[in-house]
PDB file of C-alpha atoms in Angstrom:
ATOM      1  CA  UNK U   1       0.000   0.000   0.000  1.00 46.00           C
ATOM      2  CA  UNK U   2       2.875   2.643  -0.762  1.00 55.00           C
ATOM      3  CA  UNK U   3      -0.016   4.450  -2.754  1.00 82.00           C
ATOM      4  CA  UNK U   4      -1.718   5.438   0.657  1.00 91.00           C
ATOM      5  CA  UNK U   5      -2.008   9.175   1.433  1.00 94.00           C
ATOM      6  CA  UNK U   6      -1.096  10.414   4.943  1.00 94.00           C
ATOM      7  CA  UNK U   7      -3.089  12.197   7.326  1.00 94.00           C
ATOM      8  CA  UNK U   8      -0.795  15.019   6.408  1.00 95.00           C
ATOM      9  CA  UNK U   9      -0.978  14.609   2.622  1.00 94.00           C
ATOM     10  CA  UNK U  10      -5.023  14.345   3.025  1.00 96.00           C
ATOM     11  CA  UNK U  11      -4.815  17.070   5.753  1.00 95.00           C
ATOM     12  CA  UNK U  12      -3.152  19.681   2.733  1.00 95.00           C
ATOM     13  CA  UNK U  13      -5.150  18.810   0.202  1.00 94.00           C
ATOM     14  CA  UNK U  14      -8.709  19.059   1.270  1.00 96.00           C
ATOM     15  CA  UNK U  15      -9.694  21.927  -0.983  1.00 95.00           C
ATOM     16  CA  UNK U  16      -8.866  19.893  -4.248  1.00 95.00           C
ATOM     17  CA  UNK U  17     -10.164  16.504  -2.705  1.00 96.00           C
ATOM     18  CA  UNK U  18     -13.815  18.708  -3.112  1.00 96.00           C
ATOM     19  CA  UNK U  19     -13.262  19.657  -6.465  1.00 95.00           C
ATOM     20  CA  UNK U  20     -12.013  16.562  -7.719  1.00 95.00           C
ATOM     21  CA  UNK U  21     -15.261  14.920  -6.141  1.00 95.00           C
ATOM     22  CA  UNK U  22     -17.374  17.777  -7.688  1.00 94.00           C
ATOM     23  CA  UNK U  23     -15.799  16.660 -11.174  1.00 93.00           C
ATOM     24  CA  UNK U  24     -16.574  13.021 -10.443  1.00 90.00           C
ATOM     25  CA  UNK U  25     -12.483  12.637 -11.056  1.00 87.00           C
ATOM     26  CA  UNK U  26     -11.850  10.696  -8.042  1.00 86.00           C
ATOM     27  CA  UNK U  27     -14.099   7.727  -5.749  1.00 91.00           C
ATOM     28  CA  UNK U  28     -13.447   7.203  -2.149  1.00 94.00           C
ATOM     29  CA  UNK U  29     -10.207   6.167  -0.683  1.00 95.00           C
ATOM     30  CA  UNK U  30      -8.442   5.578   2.428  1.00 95.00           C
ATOM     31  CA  UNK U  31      -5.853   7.739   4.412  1.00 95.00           C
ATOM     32  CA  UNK U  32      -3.375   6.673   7.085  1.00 93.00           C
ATOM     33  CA  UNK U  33      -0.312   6.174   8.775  1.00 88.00           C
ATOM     34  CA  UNK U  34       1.341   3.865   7.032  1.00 87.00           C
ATOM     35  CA  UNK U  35      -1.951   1.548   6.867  1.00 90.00           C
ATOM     36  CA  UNK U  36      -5.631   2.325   5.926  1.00 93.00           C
ATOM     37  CA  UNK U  37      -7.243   4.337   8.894  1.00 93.00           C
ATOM     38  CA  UNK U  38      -9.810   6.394   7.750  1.00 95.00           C
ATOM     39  CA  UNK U  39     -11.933   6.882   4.382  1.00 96.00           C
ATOM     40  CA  UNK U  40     -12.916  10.120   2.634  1.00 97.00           C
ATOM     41  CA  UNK U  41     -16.031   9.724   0.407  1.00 96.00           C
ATOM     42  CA  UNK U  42     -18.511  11.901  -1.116  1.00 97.00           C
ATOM     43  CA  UNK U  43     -21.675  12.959   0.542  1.00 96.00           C
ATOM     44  CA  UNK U  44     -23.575  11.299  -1.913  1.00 95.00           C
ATOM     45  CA  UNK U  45     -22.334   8.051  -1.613  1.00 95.00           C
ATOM     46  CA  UNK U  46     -22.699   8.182   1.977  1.00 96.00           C
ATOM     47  CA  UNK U  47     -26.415   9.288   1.916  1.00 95.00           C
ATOM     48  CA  UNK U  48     -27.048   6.478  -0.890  1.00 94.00           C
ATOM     49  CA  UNK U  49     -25.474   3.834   1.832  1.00 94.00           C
ATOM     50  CA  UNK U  50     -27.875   4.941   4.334  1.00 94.00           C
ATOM     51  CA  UNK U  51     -25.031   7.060   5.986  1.00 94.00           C
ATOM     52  CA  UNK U  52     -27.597   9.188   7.877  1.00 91.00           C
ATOM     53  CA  UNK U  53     -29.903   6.080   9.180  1.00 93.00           C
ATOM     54  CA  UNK U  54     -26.417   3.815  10.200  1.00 93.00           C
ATOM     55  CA  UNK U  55     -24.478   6.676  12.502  1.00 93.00           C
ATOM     56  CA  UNK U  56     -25.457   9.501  14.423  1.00 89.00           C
ATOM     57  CA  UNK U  57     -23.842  12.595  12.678  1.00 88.00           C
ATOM     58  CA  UNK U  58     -23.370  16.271  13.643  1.00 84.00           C
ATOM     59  CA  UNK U  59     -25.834  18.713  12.233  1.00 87.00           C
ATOM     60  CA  UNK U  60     -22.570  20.666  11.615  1.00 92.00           C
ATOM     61  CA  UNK U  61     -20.504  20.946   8.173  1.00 96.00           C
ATOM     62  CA  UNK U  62     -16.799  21.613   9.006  1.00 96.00           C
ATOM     63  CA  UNK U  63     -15.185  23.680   6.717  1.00 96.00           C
ATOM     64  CA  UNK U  64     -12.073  22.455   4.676  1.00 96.00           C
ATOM     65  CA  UNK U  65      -9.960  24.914   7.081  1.00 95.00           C
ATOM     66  CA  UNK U  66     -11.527  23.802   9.897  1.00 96.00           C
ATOM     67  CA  UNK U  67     -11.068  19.962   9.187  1.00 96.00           C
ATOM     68  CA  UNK U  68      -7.244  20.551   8.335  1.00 96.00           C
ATOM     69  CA  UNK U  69      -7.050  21.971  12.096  1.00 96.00           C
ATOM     70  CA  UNK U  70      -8.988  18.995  13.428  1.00 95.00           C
ATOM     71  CA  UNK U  71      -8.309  15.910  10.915  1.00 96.00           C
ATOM     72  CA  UNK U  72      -4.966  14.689  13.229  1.00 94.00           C
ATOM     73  CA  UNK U  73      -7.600  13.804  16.147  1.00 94.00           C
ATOM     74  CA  UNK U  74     -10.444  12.916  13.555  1.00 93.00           C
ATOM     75  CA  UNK U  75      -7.933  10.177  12.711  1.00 93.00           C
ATOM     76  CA  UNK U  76      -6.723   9.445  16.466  1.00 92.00           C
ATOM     77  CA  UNK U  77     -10.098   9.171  17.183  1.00 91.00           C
ATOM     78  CA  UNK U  78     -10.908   6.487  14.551  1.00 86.00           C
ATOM     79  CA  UNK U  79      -7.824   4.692  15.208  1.00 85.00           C
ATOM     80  CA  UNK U  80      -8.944   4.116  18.686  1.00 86.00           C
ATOM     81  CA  UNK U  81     -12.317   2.799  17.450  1.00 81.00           C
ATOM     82  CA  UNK U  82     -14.168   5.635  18.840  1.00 85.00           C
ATOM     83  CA  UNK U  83     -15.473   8.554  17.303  1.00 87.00           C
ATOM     84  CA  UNK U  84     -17.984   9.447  14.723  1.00 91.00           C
ATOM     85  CA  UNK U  85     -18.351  10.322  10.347  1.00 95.00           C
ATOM     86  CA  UNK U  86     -17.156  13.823  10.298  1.00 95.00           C
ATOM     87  CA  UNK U  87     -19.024  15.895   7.458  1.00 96.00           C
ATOM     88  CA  UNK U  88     -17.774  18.413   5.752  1.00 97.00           C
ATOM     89  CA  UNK U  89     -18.290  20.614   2.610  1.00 96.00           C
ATOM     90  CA  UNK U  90     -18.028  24.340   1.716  1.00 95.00           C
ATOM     91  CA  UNK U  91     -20.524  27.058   2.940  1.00 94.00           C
ATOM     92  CA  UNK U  92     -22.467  25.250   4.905  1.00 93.00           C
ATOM     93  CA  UNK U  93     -23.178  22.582   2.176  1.00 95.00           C
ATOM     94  CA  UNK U  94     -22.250  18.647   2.895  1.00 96.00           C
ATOM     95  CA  UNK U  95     -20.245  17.549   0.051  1.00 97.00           C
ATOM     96  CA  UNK U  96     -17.827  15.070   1.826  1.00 97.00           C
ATOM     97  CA  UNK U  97     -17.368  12.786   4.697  1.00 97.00           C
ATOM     98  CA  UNK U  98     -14.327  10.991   6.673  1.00 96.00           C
ATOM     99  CA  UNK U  99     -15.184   7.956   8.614  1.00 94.00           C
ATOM    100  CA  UNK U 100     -12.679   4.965   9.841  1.00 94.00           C
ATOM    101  CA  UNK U 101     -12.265   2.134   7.725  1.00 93.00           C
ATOM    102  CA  UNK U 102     -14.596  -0.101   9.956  1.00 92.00           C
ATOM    103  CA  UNK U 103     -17.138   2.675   9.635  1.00 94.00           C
ATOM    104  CA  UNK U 104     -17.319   2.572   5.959  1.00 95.00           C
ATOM    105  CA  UNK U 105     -17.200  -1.346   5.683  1.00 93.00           C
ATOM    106  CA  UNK U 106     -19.716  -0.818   8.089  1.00 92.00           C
ATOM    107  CA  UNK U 107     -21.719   1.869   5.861  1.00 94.00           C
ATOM    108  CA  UNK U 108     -21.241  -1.053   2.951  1.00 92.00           C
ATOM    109  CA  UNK U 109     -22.055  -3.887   4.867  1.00 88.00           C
ATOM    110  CA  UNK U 110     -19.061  -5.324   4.080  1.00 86.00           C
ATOM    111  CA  UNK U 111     -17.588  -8.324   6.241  1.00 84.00           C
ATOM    112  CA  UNK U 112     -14.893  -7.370   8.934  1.00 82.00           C
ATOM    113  CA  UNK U 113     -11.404  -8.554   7.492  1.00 84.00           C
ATOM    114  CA  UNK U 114      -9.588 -12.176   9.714  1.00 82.00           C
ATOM    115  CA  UNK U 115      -7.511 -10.817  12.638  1.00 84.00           C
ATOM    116  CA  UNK U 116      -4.166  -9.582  12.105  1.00 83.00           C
ATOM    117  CA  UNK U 117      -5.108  -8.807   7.988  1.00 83.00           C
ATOM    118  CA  UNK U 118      -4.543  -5.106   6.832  1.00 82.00           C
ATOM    119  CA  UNK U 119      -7.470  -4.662   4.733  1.00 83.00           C
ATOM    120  CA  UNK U 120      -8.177  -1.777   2.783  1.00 87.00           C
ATOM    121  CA  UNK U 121     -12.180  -1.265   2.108  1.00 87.00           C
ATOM    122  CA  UNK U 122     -12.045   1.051  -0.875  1.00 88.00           C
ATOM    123  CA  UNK U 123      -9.602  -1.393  -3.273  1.00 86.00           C
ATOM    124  CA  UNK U 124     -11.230  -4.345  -1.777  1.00 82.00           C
ATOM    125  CA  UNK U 125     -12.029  -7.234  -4.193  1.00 78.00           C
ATOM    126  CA  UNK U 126     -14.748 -10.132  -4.260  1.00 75.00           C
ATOM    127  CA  UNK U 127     -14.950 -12.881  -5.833  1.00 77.00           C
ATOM    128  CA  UNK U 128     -17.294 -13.144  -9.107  1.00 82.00           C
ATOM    129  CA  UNK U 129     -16.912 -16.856  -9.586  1.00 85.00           C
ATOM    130  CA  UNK U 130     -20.387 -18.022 -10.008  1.00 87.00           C
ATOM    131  CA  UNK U 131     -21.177 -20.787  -7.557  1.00 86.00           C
ATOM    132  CA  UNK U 132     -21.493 -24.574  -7.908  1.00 89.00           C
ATOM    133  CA  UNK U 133     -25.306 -24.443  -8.115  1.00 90.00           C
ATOM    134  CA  UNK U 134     -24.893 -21.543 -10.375  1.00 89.00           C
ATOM    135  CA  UNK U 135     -26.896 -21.621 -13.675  1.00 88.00           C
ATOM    136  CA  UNK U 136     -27.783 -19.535 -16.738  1.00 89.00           C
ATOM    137  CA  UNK U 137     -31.463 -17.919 -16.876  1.00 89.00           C
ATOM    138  CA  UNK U 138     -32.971 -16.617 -19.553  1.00 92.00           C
ATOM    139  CA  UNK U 139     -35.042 -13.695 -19.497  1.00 92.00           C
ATOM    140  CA  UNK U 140     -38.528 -14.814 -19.573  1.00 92.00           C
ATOM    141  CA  UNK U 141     -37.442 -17.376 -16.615  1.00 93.00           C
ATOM    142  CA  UNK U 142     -36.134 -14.144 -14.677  1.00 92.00           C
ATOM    143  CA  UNK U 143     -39.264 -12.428 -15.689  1.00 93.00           C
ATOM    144  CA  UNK U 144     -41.464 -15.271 -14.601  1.00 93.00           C
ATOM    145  CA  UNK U 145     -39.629 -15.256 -10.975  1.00 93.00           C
ATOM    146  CA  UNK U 146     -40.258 -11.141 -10.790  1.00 94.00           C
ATOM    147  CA  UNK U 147     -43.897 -11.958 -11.217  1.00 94.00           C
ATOM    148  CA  UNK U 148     -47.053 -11.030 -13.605  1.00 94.00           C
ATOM    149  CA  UNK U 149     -45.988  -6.886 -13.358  1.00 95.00           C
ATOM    150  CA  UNK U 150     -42.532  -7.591 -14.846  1.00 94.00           C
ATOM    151  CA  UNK U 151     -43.959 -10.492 -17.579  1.00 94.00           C
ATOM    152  CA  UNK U 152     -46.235  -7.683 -18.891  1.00 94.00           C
ATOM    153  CA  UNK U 153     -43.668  -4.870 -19.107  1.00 94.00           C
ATOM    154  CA  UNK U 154     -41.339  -7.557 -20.598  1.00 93.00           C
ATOM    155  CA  UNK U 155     -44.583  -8.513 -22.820  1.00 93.00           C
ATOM    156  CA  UNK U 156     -45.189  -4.671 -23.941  1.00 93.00           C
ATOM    157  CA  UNK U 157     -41.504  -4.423 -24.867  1.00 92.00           C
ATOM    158  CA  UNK U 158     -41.354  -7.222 -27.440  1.00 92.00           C
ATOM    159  CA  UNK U 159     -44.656  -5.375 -29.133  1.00 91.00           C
ATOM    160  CA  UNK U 160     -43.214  -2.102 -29.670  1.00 88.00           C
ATOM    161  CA  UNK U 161     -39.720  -3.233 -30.303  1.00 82.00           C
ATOM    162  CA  UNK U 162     -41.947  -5.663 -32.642  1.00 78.00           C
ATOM    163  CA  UNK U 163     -43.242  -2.067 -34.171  1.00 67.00           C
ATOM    164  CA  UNK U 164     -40.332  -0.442 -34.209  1.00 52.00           C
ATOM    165  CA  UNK U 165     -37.679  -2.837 -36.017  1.00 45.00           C
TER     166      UNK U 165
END
């Protein structure tokens, strides 16, 4: 993990972290000393998780000046286990969040890595195998299993891509 930002790195750069998010240029990734320790995301992502519903969060938006003075113990905090997802945006509008890595596996419902593995949440990888009772399905079996609302749609489809050749 040589790639890994520091606190520092993260800490100095959280005005162009924002606009890289804004420009959809970069996805979440993980800070730390050395090893993963927290995770900076966008808001977005971390309302579409169910951010808001899984931790209790501050009604406050820190600043990225603001942050900078406080990310050292935002970090301390998470590497202790305690601590909550920090929000934080400019004027007063949520565009970002830091949370510790077991937070955001958490916020993914991702499976807590075996003791004594260093596992980074944001590069993680899963296996796409298909599994030993795995089979192909057609689409009017799928359709069948969604029920009668789906066959129709499917049904209305095939007629006016029937019309429409």
């Amino acid at each position: 993990m040589t790639d890994l930002p520091s606190v520092a790195g993260v800490r100095a750069d959280l005005p162009a972290i924002l606009t890289r998010f804004r420009a959809g240029r970069t996805r979440a990734f993980s800070f730390g000393a050395g090893v993963p320790e927290a995770v900076v995301l966008t808001y977005d992502e971390f309302e579409d998780l169910g951010g808001e519903s899984k931790f209790v969060v501050g009604a406050e938006v820190l600043e990225p000046g603001r942050l900078a003075g406080e990310l050292a113990a935002v970090v301390a905090a998470a590497r202790a286990g305690d601590g909550a997802p920090v929000v934080w945006g400019e004027s007063g509008v949520p565009e970002a969040v830091v949370l510790s890595v077991a937070q955001y596996r958490h916020l993914r419902g991702d499976d807590e890595p075996p003791a004594g593995v260093v596992d980074d949440p944001t590069v993680r990888t899963y296996a796409t195998q298909p599994l030993p009772d795995s089979r192909p399905m057609d689409l009017d079996e799928w359709a069948a299993r969604m029920g009668p609302d789906t066959q129709q749609i499917l049904e209305e489809i095939r007629r006016e891509d029937g019309k429409n050749p």
